[in-house]
PDB file of C-alpha atoms in Angstrom:
ATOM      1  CA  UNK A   1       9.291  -2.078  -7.661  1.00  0.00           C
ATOM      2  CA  UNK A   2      10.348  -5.129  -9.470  1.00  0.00           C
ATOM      3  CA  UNK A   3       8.520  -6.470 -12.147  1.00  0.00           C
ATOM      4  CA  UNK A   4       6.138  -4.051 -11.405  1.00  0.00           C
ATOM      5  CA  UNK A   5       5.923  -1.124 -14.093  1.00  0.00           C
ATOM      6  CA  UNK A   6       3.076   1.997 -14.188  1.00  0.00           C
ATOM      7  CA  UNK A   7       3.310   4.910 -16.677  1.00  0.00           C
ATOM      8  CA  UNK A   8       3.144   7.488 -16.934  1.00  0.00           C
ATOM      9  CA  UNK A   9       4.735   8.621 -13.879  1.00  0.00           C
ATOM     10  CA  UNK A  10       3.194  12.031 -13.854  1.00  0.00           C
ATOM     11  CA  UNK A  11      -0.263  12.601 -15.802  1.00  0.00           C
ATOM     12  CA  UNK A  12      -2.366  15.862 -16.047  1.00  0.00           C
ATOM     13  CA  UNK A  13      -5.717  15.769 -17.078  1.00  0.00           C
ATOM     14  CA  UNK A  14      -7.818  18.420 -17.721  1.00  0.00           C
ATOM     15  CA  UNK A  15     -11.859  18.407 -16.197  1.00  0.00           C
ATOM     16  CA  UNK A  16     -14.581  16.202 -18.537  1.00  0.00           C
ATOM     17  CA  UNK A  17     -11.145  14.197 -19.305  1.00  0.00           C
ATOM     18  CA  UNK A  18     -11.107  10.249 -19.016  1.00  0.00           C
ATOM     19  CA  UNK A  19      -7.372   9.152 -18.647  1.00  0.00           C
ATOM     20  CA  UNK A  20      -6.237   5.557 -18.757  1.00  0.00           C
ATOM     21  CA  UNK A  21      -2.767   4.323 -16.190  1.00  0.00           C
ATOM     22  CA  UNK A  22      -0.986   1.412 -17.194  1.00  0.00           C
ATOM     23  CA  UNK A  23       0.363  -1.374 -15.238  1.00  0.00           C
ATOM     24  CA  UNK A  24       2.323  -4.368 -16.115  1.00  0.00           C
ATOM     25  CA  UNK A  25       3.857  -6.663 -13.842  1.00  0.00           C
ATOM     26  CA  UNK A  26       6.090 -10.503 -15.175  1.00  0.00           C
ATOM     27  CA  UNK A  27       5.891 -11.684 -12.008  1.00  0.00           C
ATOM     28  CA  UNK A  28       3.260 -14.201 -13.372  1.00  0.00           C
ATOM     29  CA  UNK A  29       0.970 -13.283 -10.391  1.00  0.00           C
ATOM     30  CA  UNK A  30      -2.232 -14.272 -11.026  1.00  0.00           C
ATOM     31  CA  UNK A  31      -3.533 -11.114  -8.583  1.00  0.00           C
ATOM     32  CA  UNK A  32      -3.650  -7.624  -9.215  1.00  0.00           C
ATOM     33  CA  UNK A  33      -4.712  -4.549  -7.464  1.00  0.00           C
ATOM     34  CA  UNK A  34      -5.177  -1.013  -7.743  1.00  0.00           C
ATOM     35  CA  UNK A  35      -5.037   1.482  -4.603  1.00  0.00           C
ATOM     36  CA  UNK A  36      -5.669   5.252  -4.532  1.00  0.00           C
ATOM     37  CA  UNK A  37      -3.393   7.102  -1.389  1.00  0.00           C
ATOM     38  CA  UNK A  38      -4.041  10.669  -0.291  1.00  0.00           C
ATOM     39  CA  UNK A  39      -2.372  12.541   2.011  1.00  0.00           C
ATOM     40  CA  UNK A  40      -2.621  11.730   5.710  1.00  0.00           C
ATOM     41  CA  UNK A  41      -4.886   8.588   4.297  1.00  0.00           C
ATOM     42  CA  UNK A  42      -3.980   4.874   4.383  1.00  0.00           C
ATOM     43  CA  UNK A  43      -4.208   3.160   0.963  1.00  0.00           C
ATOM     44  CA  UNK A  44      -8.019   2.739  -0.769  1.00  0.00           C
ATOM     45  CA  UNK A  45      -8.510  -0.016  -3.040  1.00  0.00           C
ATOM     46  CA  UNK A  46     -10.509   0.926  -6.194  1.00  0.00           C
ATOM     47  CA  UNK A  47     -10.314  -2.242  -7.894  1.00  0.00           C
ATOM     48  CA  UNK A  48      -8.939  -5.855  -7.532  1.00  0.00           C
ATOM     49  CA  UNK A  49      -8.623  -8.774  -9.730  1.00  0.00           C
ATOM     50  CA  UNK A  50      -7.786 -12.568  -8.797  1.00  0.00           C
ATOM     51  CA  UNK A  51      -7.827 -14.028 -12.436  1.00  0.00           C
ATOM     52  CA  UNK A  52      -7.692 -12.777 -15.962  1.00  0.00           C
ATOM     53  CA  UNK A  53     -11.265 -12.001 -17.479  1.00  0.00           C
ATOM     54  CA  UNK A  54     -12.634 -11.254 -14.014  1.00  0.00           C
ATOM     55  CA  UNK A  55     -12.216  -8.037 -11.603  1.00  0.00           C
ATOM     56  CA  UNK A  56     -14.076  -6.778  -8.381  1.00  0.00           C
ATOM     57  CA  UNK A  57     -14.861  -3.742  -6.913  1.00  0.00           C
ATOM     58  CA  UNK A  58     -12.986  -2.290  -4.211  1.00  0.00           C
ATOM     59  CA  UNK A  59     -14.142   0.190  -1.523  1.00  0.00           C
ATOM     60  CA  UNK A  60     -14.237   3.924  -3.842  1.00  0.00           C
ATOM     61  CA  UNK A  61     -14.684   2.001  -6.921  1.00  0.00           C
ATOM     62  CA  UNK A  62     -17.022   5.081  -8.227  1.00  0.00           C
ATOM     63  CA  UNK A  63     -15.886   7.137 -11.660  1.00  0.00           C
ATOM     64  CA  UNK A  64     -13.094   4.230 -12.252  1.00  0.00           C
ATOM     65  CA  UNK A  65     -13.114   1.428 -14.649  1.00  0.00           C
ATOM     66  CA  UNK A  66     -10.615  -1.578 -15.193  1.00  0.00           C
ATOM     67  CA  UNK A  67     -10.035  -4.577 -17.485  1.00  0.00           C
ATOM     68  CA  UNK A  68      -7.915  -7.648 -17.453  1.00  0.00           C
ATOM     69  CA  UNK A  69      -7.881  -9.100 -20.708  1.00  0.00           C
ATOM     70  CA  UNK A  70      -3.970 -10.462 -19.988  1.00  0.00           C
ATOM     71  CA  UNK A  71      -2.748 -11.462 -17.397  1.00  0.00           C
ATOM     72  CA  UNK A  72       0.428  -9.496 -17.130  1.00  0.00           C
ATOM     73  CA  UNK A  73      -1.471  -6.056 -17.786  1.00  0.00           C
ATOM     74  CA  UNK A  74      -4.265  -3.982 -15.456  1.00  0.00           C
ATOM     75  CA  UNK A  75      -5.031  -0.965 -16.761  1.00  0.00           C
ATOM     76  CA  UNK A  76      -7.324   2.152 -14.824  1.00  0.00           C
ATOM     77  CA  UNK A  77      -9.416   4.107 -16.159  1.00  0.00           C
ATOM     78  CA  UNK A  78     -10.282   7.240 -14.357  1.00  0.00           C
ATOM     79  CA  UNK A  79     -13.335   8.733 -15.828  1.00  0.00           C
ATOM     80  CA  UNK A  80     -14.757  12.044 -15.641  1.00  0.00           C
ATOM     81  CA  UNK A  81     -17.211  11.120 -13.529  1.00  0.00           C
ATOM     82  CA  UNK A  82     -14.500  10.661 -10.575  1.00  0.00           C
ATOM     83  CA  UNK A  83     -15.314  13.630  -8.739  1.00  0.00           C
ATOM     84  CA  UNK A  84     -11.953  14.342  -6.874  1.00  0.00           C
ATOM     85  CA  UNK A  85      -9.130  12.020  -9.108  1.00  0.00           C
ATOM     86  CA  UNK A  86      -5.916  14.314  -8.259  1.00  0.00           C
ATOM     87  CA  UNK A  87      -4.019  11.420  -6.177  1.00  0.00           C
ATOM     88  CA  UNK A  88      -1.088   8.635  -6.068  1.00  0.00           C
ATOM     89  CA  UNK A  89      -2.446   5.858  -7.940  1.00  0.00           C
ATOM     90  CA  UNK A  90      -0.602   2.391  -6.775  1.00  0.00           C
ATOM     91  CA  UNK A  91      -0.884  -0.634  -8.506  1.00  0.00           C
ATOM     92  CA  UNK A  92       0.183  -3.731  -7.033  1.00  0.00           C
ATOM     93  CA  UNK A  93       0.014  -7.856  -7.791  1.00  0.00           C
ATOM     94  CA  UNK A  94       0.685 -10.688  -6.089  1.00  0.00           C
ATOM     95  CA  UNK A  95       0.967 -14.619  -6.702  1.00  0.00           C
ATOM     96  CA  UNK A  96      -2.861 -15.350  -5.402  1.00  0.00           C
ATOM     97  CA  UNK A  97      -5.738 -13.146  -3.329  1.00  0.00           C
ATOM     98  CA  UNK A  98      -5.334 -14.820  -0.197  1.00  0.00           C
ATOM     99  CA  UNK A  99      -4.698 -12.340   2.886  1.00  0.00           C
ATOM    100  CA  UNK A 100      -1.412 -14.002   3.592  1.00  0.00           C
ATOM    101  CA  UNK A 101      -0.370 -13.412   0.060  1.00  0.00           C
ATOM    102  CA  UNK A 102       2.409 -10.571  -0.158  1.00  0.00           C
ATOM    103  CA  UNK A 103       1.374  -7.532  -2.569  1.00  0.00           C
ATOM    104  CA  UNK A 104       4.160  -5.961  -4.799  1.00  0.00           C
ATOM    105  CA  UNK A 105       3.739  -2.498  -5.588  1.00  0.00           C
ATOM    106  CA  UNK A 106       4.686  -0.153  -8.784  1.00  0.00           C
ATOM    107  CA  UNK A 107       6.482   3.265  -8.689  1.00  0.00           C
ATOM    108  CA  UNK A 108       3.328   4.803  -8.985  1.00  0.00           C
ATOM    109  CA  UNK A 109       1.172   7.604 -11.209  1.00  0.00           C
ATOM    110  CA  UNK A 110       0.970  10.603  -9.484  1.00  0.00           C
ATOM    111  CA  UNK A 111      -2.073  12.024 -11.592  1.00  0.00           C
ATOM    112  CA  UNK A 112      -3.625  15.937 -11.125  1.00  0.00           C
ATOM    113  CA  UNK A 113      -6.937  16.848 -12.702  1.00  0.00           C
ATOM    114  CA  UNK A 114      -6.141  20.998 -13.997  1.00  0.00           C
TER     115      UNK A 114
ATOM    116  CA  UNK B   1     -15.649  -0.591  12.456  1.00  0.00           C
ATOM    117  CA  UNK B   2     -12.693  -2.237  11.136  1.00  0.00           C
ATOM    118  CA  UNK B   3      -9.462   0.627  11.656  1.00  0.00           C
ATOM    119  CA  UNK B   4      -5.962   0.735  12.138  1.00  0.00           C
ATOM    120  CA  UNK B   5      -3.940   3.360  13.730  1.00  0.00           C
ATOM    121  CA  UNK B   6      -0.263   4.396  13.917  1.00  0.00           C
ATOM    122  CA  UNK B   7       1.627   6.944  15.744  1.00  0.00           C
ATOM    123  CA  UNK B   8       2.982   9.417  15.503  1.00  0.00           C
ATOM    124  CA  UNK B   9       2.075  10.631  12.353  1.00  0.00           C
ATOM    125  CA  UNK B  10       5.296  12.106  11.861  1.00  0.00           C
ATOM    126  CA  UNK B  11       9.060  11.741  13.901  1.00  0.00           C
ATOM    127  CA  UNK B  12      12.441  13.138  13.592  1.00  0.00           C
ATOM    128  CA  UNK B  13      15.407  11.859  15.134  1.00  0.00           C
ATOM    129  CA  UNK B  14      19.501  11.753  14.469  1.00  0.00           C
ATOM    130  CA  UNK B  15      20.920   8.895  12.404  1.00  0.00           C
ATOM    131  CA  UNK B  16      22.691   6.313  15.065  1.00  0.00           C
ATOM    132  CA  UNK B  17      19.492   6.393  16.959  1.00  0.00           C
ATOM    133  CA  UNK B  18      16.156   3.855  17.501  1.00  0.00           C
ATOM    134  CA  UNK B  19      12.858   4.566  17.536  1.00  0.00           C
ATOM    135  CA  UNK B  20       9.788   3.220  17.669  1.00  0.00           C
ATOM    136  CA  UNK B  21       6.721   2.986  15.585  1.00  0.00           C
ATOM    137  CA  UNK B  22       3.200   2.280  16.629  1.00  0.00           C
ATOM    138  CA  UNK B  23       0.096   0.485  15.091  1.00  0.00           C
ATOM    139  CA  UNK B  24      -3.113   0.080  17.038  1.00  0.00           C
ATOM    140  CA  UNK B  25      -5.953  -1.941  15.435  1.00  0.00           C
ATOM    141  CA  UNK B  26      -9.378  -2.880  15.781  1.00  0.00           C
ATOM    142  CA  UNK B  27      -9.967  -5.673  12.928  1.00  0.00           C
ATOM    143  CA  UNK B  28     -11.146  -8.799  14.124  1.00  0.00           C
ATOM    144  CA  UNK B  29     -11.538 -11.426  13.092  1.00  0.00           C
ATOM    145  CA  UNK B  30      -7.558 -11.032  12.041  1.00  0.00           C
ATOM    146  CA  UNK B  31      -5.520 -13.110  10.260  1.00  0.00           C
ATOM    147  CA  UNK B  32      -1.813 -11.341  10.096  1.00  0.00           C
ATOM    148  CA  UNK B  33      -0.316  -8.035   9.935  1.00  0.00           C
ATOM    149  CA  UNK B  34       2.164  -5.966   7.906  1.00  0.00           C
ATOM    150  CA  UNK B  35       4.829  -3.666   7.851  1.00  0.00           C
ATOM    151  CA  UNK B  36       5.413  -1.505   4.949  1.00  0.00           C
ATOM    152  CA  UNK B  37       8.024   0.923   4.331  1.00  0.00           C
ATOM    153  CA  UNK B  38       7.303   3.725   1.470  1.00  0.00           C
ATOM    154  CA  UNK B  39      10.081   5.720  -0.097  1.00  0.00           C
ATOM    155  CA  UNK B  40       8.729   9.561  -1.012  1.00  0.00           C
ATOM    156  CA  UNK B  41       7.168   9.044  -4.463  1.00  0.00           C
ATOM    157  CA  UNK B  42       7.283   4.893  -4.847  1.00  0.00           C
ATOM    158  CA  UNK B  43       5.161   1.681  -3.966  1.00  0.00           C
ATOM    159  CA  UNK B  44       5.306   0.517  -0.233  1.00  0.00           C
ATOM    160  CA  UNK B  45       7.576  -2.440   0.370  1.00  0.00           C
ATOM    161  CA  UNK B  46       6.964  -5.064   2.727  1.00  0.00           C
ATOM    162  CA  UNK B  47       9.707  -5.518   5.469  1.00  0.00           C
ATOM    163  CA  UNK B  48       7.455  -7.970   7.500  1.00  0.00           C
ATOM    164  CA  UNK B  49       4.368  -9.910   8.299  1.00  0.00           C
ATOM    165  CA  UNK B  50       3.023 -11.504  11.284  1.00  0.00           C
ATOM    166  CA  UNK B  51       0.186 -14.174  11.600  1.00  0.00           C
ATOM    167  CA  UNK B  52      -1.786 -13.742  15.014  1.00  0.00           C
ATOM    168  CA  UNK B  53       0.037 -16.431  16.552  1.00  0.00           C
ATOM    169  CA  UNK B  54       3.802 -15.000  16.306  1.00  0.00           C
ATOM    170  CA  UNK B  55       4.955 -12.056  18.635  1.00  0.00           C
ATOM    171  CA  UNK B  56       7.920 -10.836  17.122  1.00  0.00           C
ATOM    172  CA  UNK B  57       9.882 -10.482  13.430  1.00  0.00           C
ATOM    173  CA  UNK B  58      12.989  -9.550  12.585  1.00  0.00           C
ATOM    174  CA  UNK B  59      14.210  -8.179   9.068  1.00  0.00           C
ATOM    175  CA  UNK B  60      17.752  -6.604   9.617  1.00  0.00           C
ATOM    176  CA  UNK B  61      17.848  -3.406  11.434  1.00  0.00           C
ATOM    177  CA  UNK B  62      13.612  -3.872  12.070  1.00  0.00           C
ATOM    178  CA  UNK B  63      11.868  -5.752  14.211  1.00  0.00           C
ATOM    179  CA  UNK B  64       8.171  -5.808  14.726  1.00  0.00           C
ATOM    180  CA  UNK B  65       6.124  -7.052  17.523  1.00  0.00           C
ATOM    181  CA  UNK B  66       2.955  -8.006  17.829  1.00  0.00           C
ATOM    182  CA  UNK B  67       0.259  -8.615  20.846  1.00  0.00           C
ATOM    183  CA  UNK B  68      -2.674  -9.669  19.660  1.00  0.00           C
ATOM    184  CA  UNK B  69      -4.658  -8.865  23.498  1.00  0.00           C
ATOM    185  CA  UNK B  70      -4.449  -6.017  23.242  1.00  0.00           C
ATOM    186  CA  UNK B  71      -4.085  -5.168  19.359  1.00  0.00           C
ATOM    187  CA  UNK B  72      -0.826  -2.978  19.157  1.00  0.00           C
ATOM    188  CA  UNK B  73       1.865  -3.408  17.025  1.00  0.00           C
ATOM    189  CA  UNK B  74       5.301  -1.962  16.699  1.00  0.00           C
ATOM    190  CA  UNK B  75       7.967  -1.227  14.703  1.00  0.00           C
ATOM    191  CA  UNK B  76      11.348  -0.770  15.846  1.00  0.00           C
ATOM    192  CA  UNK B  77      14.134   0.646  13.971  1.00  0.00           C
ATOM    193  CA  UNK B  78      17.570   0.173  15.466  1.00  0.00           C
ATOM    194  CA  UNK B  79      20.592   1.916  14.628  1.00  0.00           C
ATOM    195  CA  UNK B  80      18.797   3.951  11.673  1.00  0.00           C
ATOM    196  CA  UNK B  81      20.483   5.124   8.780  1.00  0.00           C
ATOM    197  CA  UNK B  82      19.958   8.101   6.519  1.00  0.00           C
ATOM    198  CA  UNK B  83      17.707   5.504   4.077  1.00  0.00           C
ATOM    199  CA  UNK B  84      15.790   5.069   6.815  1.00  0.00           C
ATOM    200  CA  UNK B  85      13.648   8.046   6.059  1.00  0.00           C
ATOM    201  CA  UNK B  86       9.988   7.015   4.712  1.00  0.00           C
ATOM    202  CA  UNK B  87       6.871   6.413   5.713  1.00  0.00           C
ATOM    203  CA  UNK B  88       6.129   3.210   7.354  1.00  0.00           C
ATOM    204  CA  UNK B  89       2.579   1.650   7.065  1.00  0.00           C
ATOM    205  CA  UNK B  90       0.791  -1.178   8.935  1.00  0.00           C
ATOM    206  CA  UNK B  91      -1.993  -3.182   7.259  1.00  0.00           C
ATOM    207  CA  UNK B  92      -4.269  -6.278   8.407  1.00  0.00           C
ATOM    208  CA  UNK B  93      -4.722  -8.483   6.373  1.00  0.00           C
ATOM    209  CA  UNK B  94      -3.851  -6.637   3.374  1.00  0.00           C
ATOM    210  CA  UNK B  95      -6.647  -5.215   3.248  1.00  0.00           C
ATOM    211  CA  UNK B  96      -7.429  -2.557   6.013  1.00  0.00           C
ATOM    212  CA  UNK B  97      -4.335   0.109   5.903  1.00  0.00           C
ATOM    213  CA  UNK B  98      -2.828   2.521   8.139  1.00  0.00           C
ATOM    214  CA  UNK B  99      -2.003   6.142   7.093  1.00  0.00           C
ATOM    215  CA  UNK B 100       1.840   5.443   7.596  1.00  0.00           C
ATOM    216  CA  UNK B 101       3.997   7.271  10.148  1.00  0.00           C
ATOM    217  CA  UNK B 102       6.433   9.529   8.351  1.00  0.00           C
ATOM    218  CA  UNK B 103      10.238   9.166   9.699  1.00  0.00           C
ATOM    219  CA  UNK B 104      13.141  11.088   8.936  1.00  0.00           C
ATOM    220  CA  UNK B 105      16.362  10.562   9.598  1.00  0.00           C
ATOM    221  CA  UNK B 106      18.713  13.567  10.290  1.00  0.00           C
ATOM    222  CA  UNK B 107      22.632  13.449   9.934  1.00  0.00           C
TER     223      UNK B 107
END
């Protein structure tokens, strides 16, 4: 994990609900990600960002929001419009966007919709 | 359509033992590939990575190979240990991810 933190660790939400997840990293990495797994499913990446101020969209970027207003911090935001949000939620950074680039991952959010 | 495979999806064996893990992949162009290996509950961590031009890495107890003909890789786990047990995921170029082969290692 290393320099990587995410809270909560667990998060329930209840239907209509928008819920934020936190991630820091002091890595000083200028890239940051943010990947939702699911069972039996290789990692999906919601959003990305290479620099502060600016973020793209990933491949199930749908019912999520994100900012980067610092560059340590990338926080989600899981909105109610997210259809089906119970899942792992990873965050991850590394030093620049480029595919040889190592990603460091978080412990995780582990977030069910009631 | 850009994919990557790995089997099995799931394998058992008895600590002292190898194995091998599998990752099949249909990306191209391709730049390099990873090994991850996820504890139950925490963020993968990367045990290697292979540009398109290298055949084999070693990190400790894993090696991986790669043959970029005929666009397998593998993952092989010598003498495994009790810590061993995780799931171990392949990705090309960080972007297109396997769904992780689940290993666990019995005493």
């Amino acid at each position: 994990d290393g320099g990587i933190t995410q809270s909560p660790k667990y998060l329930f939400r209840k239907e209509g609900q928008n819920v934020t997840l936190s991630c820091e990293q002091n890595l000083n990495h200028d890239a940051m990600y943010w990947y939702r797994q699911d069972p039996g499913q290789g990692l999906r990446l919601i959003y990305y960002s290479q620099i502060v101020n600016d973020f793209q969209k990933g491949d199930i970027a749908e019912g999520y929001s994100v900012s980067r207003e610092k560059k340590e911090s990338f926080p989600l935001t899981v909105t109610s419009a997210q259809k089906n949000p119970t899942a792992f939620y990873l965050c991850a950074s590394s030093i620049g966007a480029r595919y040889t680039d190592t990603q460091y991952f978080g412990p995780g959010t582990r977030l069910t919709v009631l | 359509k850009n994919q990557v495979e790995q089997s099995p999806q799931s394998l058992i064996i008895l600590e002292g033992k190898n194995c091998t893990l599998q990752c099949n992949y249909t990306v191209s162009p391709f730049s390099n590939l990873r090994w991850y290996k996820q504890d139950t509950g925490r963020g993968p961590v990367s045990l290697t990575i292979m540009t398109f031009s290298e055949n084999t890495k070693s990190n400790g107890r894993y090696t991986a190979t790669l043959d970029a003909d005929t666009k397998q890789s593998s993952l092989h786990i010598t003498a495994s240990q009790l810590s061993d047990s995780a799931s171990y995921i392949c990705v090309v170029d960080q972007l297109i991810w396997g769904a992780g082969t689940k290993l666990i290692i019995k005493p």
